[in-house]
PDB file of C-alpha atoms in Angstrom:
ATOM      1  CA  MET A   1     -15.666 -24.366 -21.676  1.00  0.00           C
ATOM      2  CA  PHE A   2     -18.261 -20.926 -20.216  1.00  0.00           C
ATOM      3  CA  ARG A   3     -18.284 -23.281 -16.877  1.00  0.00           C
ATOM      4  CA  LYS A   4     -14.329 -23.789 -16.964  1.00  0.00           C
ATOM      5  CA  ILE A   5     -14.294 -19.842 -17.081  1.00  0.00           C
ATOM      6  CA  ALA A   6     -17.094 -19.635 -14.321  1.00  0.00           C
ATOM      7  CA  TYR A   7     -15.569 -21.770 -12.141  1.00  0.00           C
ATOM      8  CA  PHE A   8     -11.836 -19.862 -12.699  1.00  0.00           C
ATOM      9  CA  THR A   9     -13.142 -17.327 -11.877  1.00  0.00           C
ATOM     10  CA  LEU A  10     -15.576 -17.858  -9.085  1.00  0.00           C
ATOM     11  CA  ALA A  11     -11.409 -19.313  -8.055  1.00  0.00           C
ATOM     12  CA  LEU A  12     -10.046 -16.519  -8.146  1.00  0.00           C
ATOM     13  CA  PHE A  13     -11.922 -13.977  -6.545  1.00  0.00           C
ATOM     14  CA  ALA A  14     -12.408 -16.868  -3.859  1.00  0.00           C
ATOM     15  CA  VAL A  15      -8.970 -16.723  -3.115  1.00  0.00           C
ATOM     16  CA  PHE A  16      -8.950 -12.092  -3.103  1.00  0.00           C
ATOM     17  CA  VAL A  17     -11.140 -12.085  -0.785  1.00  0.00           C
ATOM     18  CA  ILE A  18      -9.617 -14.979   1.474  1.00  0.00           C
ATOM     19  CA  VAL A  19      -6.060 -12.813   0.851  1.00  0.00           C
ATOM     20  CA  GLY A  20      -7.766 -10.156   1.903  1.00  0.00           C
ATOM     21  CA  PHE A  21      -8.901 -11.231   5.443  1.00  0.00           C
ATOM     22  CA  LEU A  22      -5.669 -12.361   6.169  1.00  0.00           C
ATOM     23  CA  LEU A  23      -4.052  -9.225   5.842  1.00  0.00           C
ATOM     24  CA  PRO A  24      -4.312  -6.791   8.562  1.00  0.00           C
ATOM     25  CA  ARG A  25      -6.807  -4.387   8.646  1.00  0.00           C
ATOM     26  CA  GLU A  26      -4.318  -1.219   9.185  1.00  0.00           C
ATOM     27  CA  VAL A  27      -0.720  -0.614   8.709  1.00  0.00           C
ATOM     28  CA  HIS A  28       1.290   2.232   8.799  1.00  0.00           C
ATOM     29  CA  VAL A  29       3.943   3.615   7.247  1.00  0.00           C
ATOM     30  CA  GLU A  30       6.717   5.941   8.611  1.00  0.00           C
ATOM     31  CA  ARG A  31       9.538   7.723   6.661  1.00  0.00           C
ATOM     32  CA  ARG A  32      12.614   9.253   8.455  1.00  0.00           C
ATOM     33  CA  ILE A  33      15.413  11.440   7.263  1.00  0.00           C
ATOM     34  CA  THR A  34      18.073  13.526   9.186  1.00  0.00           C
ATOM     35  CA  ILE A  35      18.959  17.443   6.904  1.00  0.00           C
ATOM     36  CA  ASP A  36      23.169  18.573   7.994  1.00  0.00           C
ATOM     37  CA  ARG A  37      21.937  22.112   7.232  1.00  0.00           C
ATOM     38  CA  PRO A  38      20.037  24.773  10.269  1.00  0.00           C
ATOM     39  CA  PRO A  39      16.347  24.725   9.907  1.00  0.00           C
ATOM     40  CA  SER A  40      16.334  28.711   8.717  1.00  0.00           C
ATOM     41  CA  THR A  41      17.670  26.606   5.732  1.00  0.00           C
ATOM     42  CA  VAL A  42      15.303  23.960   5.024  1.00  0.00           C
ATOM     43  CA  PHE A  43      11.872  25.581   6.314  1.00  0.00           C
ATOM     44  CA  THR A  44      13.174  28.703   3.289  1.00  0.00           C
ATOM     45  CA  LEU A  45      13.846  25.416   1.223  1.00  0.00           C
ATOM     46  CA  VAL A  46      10.442  23.429   1.906  1.00  0.00           C
ATOM     47  CA  ASN A  47       8.023  26.642   2.028  1.00  0.00           C
ATOM     48  CA  GLY A  48       9.454  28.362  -1.174  1.00  0.00           C
TER      49      GLY A  48
END
């Protein structure tokens, strides 16, 4: 029983390592929104 748990744990660890090597090293996320208000109104709400 212990051997099965050890093999399963080792296999799970190996899958995580392999997937980690396949993923990109850096990820860039960018979000934009267009606000239809004058800059003074937006600045007042965001800053205050």
